[in-house]
mmCIF file of C-alpha atoms and ligand atoms in Angstrom:
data_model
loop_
_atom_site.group_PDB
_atom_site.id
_atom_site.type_symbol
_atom_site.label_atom_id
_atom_site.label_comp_id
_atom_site.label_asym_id
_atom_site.label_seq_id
_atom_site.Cartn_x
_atom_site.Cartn_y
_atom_site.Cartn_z
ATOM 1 C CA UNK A 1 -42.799 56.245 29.546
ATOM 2 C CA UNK A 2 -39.599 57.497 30.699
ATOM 3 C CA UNK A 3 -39.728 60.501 33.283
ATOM 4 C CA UNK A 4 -37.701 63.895 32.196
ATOM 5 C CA UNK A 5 -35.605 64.969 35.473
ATOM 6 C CA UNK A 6 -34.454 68.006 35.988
ATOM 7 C CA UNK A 7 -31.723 69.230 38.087
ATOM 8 C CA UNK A 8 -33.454 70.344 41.267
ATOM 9 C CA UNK A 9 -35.330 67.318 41.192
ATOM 10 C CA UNK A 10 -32.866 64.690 40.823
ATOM 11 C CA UNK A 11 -30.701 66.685 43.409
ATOM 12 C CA UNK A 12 -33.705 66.233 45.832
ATOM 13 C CA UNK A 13 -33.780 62.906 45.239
ATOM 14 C CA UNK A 14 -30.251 62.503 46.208
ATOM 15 C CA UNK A 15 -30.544 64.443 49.968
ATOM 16 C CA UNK A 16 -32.842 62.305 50.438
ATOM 17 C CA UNK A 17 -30.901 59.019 50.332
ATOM 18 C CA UNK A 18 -32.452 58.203 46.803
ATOM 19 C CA UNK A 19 -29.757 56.941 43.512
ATOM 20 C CA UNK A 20 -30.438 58.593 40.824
ATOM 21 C CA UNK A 21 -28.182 58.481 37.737
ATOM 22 C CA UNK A 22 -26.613 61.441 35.666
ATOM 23 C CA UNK A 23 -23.722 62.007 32.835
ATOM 24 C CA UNK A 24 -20.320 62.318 33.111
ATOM 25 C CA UNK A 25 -18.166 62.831 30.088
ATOM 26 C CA UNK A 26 -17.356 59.187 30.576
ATOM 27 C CA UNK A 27 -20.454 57.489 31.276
ATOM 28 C CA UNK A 28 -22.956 57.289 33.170
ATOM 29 C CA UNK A 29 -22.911 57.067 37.108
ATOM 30 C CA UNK A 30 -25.683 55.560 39.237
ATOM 31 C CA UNK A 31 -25.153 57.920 41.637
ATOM 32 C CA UNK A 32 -25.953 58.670 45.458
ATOM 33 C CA UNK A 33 -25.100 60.540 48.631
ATOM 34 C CA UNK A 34 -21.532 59.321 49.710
ATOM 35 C CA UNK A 35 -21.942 60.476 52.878
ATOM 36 C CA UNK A 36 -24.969 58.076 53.547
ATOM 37 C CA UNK A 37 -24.316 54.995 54.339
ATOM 38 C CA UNK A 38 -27.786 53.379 53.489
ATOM 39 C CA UNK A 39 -27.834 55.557 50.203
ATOM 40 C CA UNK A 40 -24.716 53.996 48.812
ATOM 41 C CA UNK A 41 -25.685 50.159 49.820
ATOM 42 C CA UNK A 42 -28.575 50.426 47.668
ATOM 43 C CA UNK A 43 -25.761 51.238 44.450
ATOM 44 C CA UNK A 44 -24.500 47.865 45.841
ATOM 45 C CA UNK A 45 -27.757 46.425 45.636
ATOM 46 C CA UNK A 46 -29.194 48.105 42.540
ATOM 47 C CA UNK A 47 -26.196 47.018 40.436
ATOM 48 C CA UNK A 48 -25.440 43.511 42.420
ATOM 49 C CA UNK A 49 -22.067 44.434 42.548
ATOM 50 C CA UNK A 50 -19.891 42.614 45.316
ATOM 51 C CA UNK A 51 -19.141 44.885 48.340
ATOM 52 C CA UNK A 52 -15.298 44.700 48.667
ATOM 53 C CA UNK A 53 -15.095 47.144 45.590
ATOM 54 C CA UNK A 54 -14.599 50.662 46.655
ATOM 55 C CA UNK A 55 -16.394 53.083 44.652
ATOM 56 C CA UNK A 56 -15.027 56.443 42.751
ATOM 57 C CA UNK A 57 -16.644 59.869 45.277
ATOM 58 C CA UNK A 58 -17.430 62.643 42.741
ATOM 59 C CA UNK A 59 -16.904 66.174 43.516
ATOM 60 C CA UNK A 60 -17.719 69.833 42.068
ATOM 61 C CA UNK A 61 -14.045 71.157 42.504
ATOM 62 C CA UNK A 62 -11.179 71.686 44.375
ATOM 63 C CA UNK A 63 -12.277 73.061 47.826
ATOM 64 C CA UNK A 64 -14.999 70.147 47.804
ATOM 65 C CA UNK A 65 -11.820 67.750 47.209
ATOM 66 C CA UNK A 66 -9.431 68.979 49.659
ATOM 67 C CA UNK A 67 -12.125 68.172 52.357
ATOM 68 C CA UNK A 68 -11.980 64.426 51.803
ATOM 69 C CA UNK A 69 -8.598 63.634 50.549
ATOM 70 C CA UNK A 70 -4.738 64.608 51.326
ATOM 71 C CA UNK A 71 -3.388 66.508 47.972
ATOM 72 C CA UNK A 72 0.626 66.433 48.167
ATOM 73 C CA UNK A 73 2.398 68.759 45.624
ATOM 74 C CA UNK A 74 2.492 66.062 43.316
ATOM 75 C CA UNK A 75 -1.429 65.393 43.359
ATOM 76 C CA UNK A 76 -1.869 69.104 42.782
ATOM 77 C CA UNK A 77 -0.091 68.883 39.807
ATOM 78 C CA UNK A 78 -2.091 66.076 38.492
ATOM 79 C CA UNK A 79 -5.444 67.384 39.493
ATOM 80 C CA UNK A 80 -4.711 70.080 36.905
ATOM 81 C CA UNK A 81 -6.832 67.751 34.586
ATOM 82 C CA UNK A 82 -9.650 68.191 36.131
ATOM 83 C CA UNK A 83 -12.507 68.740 35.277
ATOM 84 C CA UNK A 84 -11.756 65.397 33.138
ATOM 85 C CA UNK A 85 -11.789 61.601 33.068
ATOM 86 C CA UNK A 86 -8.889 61.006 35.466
ATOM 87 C CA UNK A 87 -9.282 59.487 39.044
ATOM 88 C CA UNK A 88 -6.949 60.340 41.524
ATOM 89 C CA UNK A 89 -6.476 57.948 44.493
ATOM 90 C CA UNK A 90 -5.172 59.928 47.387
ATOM 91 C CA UNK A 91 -4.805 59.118 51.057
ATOM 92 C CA UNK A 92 -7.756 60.405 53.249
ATOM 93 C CA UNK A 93 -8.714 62.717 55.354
ATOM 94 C CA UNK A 94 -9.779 61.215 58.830
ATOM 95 C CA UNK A 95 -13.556 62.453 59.949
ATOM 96 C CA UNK A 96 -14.063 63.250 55.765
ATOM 97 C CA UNK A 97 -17.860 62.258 56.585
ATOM 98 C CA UNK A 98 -17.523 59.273 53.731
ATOM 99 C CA UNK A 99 -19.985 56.377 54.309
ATOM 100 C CA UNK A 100 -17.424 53.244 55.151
ATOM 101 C CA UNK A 101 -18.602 51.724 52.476
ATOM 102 C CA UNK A 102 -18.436 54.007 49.522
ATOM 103 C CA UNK A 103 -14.674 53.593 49.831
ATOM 104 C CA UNK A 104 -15.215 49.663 51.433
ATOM 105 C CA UNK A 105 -13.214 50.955 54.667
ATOM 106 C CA UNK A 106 -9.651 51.731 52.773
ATOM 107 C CA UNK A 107 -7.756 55.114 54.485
ATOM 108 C CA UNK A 108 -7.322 55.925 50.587
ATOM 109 C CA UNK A 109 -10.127 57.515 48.528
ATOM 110 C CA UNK A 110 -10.663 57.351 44.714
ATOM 111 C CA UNK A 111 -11.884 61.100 43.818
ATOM 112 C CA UNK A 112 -12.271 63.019 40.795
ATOM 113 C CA UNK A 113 -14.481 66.500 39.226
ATOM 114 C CA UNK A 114 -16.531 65.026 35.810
ATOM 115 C CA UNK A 115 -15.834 67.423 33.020
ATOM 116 C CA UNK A 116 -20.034 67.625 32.454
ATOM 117 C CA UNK A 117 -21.780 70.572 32.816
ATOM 118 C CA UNK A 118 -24.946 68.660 34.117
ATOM 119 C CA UNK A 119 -22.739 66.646 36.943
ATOM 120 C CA UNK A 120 -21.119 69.391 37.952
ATOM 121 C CA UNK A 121 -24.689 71.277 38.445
ATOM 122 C CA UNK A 122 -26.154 67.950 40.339
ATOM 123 C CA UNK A 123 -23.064 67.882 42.866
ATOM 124 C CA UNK A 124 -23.517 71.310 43.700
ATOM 125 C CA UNK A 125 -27.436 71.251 44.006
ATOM 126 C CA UNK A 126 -27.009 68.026 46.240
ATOM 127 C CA UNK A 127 -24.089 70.077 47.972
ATOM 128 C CA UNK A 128 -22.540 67.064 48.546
ATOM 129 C CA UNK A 129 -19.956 64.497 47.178
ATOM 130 C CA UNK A 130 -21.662 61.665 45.081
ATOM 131 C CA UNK A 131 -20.539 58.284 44.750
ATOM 132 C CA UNK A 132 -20.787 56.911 41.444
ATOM 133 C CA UNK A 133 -20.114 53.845 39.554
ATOM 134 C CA UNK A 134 -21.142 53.035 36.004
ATOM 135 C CA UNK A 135 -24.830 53.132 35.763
ATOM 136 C CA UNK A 136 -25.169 49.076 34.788
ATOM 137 C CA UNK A 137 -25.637 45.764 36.522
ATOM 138 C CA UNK A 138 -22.708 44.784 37.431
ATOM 139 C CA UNK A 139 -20.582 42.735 35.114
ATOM 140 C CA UNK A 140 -22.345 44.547 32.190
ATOM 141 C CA UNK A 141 -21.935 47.047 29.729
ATOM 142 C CA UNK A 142 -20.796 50.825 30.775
ATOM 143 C CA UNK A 143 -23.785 53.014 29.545
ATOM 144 C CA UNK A 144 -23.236 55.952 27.972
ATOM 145 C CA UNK A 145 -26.878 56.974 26.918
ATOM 146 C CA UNK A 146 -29.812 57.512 29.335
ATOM 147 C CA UNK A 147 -31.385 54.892 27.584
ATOM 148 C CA UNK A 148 -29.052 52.458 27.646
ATOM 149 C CA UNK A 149 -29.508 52.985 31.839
ATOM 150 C CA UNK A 150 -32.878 52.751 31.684
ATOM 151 C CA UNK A 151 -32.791 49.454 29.539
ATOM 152 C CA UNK A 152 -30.150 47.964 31.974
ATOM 153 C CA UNK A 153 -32.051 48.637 35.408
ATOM 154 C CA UNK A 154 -35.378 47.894 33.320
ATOM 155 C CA UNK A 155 -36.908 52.073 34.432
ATOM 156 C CA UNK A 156 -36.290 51.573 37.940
ATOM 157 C CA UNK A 157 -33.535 54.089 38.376
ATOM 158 C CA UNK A 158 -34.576 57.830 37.492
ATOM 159 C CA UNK A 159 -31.961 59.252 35.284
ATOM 160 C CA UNK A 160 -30.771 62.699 34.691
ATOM 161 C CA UNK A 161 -30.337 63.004 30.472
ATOM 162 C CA UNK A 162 -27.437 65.033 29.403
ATOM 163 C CA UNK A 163 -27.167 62.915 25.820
ATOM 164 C CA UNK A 164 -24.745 60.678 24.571
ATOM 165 C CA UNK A 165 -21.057 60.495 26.728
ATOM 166 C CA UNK A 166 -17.926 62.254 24.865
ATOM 167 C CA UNK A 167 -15.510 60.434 25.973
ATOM 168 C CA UNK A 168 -17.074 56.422 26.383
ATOM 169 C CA UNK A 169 -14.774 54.911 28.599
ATOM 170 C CA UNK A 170 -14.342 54.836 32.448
ATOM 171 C CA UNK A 171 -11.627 57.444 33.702
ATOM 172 C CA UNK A 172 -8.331 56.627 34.227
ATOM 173 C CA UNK A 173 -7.471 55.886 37.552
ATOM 174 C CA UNK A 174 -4.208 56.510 39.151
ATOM 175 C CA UNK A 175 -2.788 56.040 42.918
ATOM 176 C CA UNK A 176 -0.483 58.908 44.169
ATOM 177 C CA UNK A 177 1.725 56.380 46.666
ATOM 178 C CA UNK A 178 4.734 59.121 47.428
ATOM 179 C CA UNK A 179 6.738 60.181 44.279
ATOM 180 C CA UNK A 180 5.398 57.235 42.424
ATOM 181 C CA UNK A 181 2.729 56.859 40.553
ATOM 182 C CA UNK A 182 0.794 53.927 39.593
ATOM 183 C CA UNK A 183 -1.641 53.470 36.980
ATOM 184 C CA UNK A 184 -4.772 51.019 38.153
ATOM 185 C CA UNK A 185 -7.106 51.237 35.771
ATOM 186 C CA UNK A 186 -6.529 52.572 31.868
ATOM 187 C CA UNK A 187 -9.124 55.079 30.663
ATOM 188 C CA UNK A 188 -10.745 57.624 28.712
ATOM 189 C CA UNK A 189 -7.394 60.123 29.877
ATOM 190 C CA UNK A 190 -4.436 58.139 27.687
ATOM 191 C CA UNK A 191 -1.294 57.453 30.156
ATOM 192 C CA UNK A 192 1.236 58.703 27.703
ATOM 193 C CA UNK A 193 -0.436 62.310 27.769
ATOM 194 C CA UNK A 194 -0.773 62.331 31.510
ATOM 195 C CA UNK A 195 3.101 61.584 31.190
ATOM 196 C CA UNK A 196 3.946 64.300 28.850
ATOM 197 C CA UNK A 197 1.552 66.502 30.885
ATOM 198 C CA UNK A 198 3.561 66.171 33.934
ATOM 199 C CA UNK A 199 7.184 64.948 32.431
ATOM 200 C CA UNK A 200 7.056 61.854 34.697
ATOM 201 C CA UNK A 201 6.543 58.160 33.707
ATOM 202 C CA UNK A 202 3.654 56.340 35.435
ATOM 203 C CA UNK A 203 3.917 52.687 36.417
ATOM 204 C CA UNK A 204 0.993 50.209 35.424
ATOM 205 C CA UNK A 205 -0.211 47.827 38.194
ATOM 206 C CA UNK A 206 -0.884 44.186 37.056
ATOM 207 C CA UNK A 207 -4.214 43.560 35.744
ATOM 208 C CA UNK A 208 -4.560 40.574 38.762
ATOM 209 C CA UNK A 209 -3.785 42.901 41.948
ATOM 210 C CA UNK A 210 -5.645 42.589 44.778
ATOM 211 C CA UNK A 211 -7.852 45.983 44.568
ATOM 212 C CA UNK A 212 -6.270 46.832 41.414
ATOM 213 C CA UNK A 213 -9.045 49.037 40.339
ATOM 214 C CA UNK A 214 -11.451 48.817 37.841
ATOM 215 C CA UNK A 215 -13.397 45.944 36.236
ATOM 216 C CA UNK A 216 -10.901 44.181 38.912
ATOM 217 C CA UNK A 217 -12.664 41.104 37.951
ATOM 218 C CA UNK A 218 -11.324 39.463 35.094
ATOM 219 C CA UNK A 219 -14.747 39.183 33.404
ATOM 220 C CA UNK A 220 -16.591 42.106 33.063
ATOM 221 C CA UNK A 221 -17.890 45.008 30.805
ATOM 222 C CA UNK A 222 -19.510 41.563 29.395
ATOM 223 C CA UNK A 223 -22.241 42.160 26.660
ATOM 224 C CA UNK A 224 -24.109 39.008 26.608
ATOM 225 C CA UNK A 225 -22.695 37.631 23.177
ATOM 226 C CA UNK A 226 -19.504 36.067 23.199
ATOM 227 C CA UNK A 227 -16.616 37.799 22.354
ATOM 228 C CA UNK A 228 -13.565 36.780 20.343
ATOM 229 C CA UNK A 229 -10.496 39.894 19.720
ATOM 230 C CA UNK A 230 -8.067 40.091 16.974
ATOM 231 C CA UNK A 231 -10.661 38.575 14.440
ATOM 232 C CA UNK A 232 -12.011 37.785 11.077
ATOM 233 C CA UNK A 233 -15.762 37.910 11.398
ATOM 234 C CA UNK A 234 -17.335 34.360 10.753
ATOM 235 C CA UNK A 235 -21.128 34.069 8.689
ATOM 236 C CA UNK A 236 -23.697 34.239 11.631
ATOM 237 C CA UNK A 237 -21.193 36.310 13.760
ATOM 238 C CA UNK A 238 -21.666 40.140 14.527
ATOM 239 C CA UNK A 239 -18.657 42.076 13.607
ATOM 240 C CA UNK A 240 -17.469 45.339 15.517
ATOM 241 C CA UNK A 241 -14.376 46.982 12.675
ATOM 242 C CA UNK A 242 -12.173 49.146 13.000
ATOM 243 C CA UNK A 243 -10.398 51.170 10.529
ATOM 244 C CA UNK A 244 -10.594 50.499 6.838
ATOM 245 C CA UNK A 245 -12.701 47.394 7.200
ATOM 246 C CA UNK A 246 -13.838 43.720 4.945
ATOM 247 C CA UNK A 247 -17.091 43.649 3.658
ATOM 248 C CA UNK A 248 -18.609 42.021 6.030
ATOM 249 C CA UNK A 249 -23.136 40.821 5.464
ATOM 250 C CA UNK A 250 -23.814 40.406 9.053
ATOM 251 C CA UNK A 251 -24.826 42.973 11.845
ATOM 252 C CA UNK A 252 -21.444 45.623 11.795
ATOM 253 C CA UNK A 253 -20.354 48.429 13.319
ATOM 254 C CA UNK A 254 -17.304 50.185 12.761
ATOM 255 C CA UNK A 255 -15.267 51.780 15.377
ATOM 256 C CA UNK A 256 -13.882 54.315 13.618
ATOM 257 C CA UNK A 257 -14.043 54.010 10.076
ATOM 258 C CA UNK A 258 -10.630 56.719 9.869
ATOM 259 C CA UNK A 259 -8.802 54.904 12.845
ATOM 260 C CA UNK A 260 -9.246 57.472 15.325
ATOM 261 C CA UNK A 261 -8.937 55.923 18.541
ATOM 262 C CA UNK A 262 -10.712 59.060 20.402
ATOM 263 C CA UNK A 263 -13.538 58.220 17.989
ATOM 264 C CA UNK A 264 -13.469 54.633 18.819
ATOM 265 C CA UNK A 265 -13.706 55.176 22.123
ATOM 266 C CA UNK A 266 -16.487 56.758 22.518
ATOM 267 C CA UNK A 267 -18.517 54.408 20.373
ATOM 268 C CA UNK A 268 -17.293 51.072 22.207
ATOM 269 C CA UNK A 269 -19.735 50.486 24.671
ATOM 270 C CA UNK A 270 -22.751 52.525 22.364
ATOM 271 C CA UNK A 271 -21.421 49.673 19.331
ATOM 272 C CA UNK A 272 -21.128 46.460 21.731
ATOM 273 C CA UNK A 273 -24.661 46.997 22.678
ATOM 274 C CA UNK A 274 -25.859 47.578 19.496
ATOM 275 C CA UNK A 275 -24.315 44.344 18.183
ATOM 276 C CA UNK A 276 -25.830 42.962 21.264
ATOM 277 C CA UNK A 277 -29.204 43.934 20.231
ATOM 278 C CA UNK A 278 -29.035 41.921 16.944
ATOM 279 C CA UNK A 279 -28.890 38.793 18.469
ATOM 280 C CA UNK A 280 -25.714 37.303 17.274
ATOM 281 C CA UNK A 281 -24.142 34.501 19.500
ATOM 282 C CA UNK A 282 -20.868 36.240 18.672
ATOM 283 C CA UNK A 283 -19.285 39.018 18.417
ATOM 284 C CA UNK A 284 -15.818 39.189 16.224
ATOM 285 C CA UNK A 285 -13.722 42.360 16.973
ATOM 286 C CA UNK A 286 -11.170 43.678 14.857
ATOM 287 C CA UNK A 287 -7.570 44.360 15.967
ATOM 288 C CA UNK A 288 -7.201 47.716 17.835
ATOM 289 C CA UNK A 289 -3.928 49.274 18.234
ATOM 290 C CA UNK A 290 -2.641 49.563 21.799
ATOM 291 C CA UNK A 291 -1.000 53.156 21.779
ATOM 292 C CA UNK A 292 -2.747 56.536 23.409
ATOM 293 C CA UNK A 293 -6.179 55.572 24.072
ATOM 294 C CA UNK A 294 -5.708 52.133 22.546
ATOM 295 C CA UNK A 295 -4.961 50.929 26.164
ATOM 296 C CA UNK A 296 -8.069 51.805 27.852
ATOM 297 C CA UNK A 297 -10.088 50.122 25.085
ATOM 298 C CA UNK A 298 -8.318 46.661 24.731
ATOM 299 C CA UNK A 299 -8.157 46.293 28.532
ATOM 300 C CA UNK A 300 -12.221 46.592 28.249
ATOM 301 C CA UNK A 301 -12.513 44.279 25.246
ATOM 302 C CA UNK A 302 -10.379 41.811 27.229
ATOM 303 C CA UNK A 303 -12.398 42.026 29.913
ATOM 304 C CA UNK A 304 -15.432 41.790 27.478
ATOM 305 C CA UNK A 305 -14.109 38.236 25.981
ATOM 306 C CA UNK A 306 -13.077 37.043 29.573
ATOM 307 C CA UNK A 307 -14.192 33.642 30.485
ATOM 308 C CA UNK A 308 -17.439 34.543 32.472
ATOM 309 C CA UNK A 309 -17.766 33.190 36.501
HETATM 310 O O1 TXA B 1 -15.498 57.249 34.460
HETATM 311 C C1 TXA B 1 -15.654 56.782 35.595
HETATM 312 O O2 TXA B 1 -14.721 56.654 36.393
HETATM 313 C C2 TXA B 1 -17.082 56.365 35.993
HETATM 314 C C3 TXA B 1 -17.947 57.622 35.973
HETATM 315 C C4 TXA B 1 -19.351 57.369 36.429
HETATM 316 O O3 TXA B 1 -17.330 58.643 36.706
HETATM 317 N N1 TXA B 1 -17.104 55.744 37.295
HETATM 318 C C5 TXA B 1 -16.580 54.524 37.507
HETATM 319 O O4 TXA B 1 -16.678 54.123 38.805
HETATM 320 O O5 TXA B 1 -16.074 53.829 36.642
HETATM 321 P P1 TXA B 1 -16.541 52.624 39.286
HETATM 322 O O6 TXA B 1 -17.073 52.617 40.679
HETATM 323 O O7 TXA B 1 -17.167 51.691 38.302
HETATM 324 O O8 TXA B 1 -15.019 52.350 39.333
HETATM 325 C C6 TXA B 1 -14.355 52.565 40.536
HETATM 326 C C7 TXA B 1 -13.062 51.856 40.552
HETATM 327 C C8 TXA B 1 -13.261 50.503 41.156
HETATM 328 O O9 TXA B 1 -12.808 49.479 40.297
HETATM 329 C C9 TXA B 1 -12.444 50.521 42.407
HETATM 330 O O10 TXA B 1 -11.765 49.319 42.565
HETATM 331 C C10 TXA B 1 -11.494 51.696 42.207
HETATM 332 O O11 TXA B 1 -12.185 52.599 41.397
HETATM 333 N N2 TXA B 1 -11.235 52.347 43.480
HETATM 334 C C11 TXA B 1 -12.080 53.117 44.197
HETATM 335 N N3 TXA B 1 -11.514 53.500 45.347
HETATM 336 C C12 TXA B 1 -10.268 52.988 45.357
HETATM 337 C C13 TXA B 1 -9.179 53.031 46.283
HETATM 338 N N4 TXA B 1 -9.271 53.681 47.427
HETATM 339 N N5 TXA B 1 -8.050 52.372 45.940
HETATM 340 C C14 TXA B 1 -7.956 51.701 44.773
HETATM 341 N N6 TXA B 1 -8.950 51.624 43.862
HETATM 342 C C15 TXA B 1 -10.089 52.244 44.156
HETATM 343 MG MG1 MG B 2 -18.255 49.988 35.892
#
């Protein structure tokens, strides 16, 4: 038995130091006061995810933004996306009243405003900024159903159900360092739009640096089947397609049947679990293109077939 939240409820839970886990457009966060310090260790513990990684502070809007972070012209400009899936990493404010650890002690802080009605409602009901990661044990899967976050954390987290995710995939993040800007992390906001958006290029940091960003660790948004890219799905194998597709007898899914990489984002995760569920040893992915959104989801299905620790 699953219990129904509602907002008032899961924003109580939050004041009072409690996670509790809610949509974004994206996914799903597992999501706490990031002003309290003991709140946001128990993300840490909940998901088993290794301290050092700093954690993405989720606000309502602007004036709720400008009180934790430095915006400089050119992070005004970009913050015109929000409400959407792009993280802005921004220099911050001294005395912001940020737990240390939600942002693991750096003077820069990774902030954005979900484009979800429901997260939007459960910041301002908490009144306060929420850290948020994706709602799964670490090295897993990104949910993007309530179910899927009460399957990974086996009912122990109470989760706020806004339905499935639009987008599918993580934000983008990007790091405002002076005039330049550097990409960290691909996501659900394609890089090339952001570009167009703004008439400025943005530089991509290597997958390997030192608090890159995202699944920083090689291996990770790891379903527990293998998983091999750029393939021809094997008998035994589950296959995950994309585009017009082989005829395949084993467990499929198909991205996007018409090639739509929007579409095949948002059914990545949803689709890798699935295939997950049957039980195959291995999952064989089709090529994906790597333009627009493209780079957001190869980087996770890398990360997905990544030699696990
Ligand atoms: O779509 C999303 O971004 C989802 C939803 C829930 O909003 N959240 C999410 O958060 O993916 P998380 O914690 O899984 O990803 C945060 C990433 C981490 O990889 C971390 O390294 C990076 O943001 N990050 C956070 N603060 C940073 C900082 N000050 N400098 C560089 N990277 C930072
Ligand atoms: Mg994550």
């Amino acid at each position: 038995m699953s219990v129904l939240l509602d907002i008032a409820t899961a924003a109580a839970l939050l004041r009072e130091g409690k996670l509790c886990a809610f949509p974004t457009e994206t996914v799903y966060g597992l999501g706490a006061d990031a002003t309290n310090a003991d709140a946001v260790l128990s993300i840490y513990d909940t998901k088993g995810r290794p301290r050092f990684n700093p954690l993405i502070i989720h606000v309502a809007d602007l004036a709720m933004a400008n009180t934790l972070a430095e915006f400089s012209p050119l992070a005004e400009r970009l913050a015109r996306f929000w409400p959407g899936p792009l993280t802005l990493v921004l220099p911050a404010k001294p005395g912001n009243g940020l737990a240390d650890i939600a942002t693991a002690g750096l003077d820069s802080v990774a902030i954005r405003i979900p484009a979800h009605p429901l997260a939007l409602e459960l910041i301002r009901a908490a009144g306060r900024p929420l850290a948020a990661p994706s709602a799964n044990p670490s090295g897993r899967l990104s949910p993007t159903t309530a179910d899927q976050v009460r399957n990974g954390f086996a009912g122990r987290v109470p989760v706020l159900d806004g339905g499935p995710c639009t987008a599918g995939v993580e934000s983008t993040i990007v790091r405002i360092d002076g005039d330049r800007l550097v990409q960290l992390r691909a996501g659900a906001l394609a890089r090339s739009d952001i570009e167009a958006a703004i008439g400025k290029a943005i530089e991509v940091a290597p997958k390997d640096a030192p608090i890159a960003a995202p699944g920083m660790l090689v291996s990770h948004y790891a379903p527990r089947a293998i998983v091999r890219l750029n393939a021809v799905p094997q008998p035994g194998e589950a296959f995950l397609a994309f585009g017009p597709a082989p005829r395949f007898a084993g467990p499929t899914r198909n991205l996007s049947p018409a090639a739509d990489l929007y579409e095949a984002a948002r059914n990545l995760f949803s689709m890798l679990h699935d295939l997950d569920a049957s039980g195959a040893a291995t999952i064989a992915v089709a090529p994906i293109p790597f333009d627009g959104l493209g780079e957001a989801i190869n980087d996770r299905l890398e990360r997905a077939s990544a030699p696990r620790p």
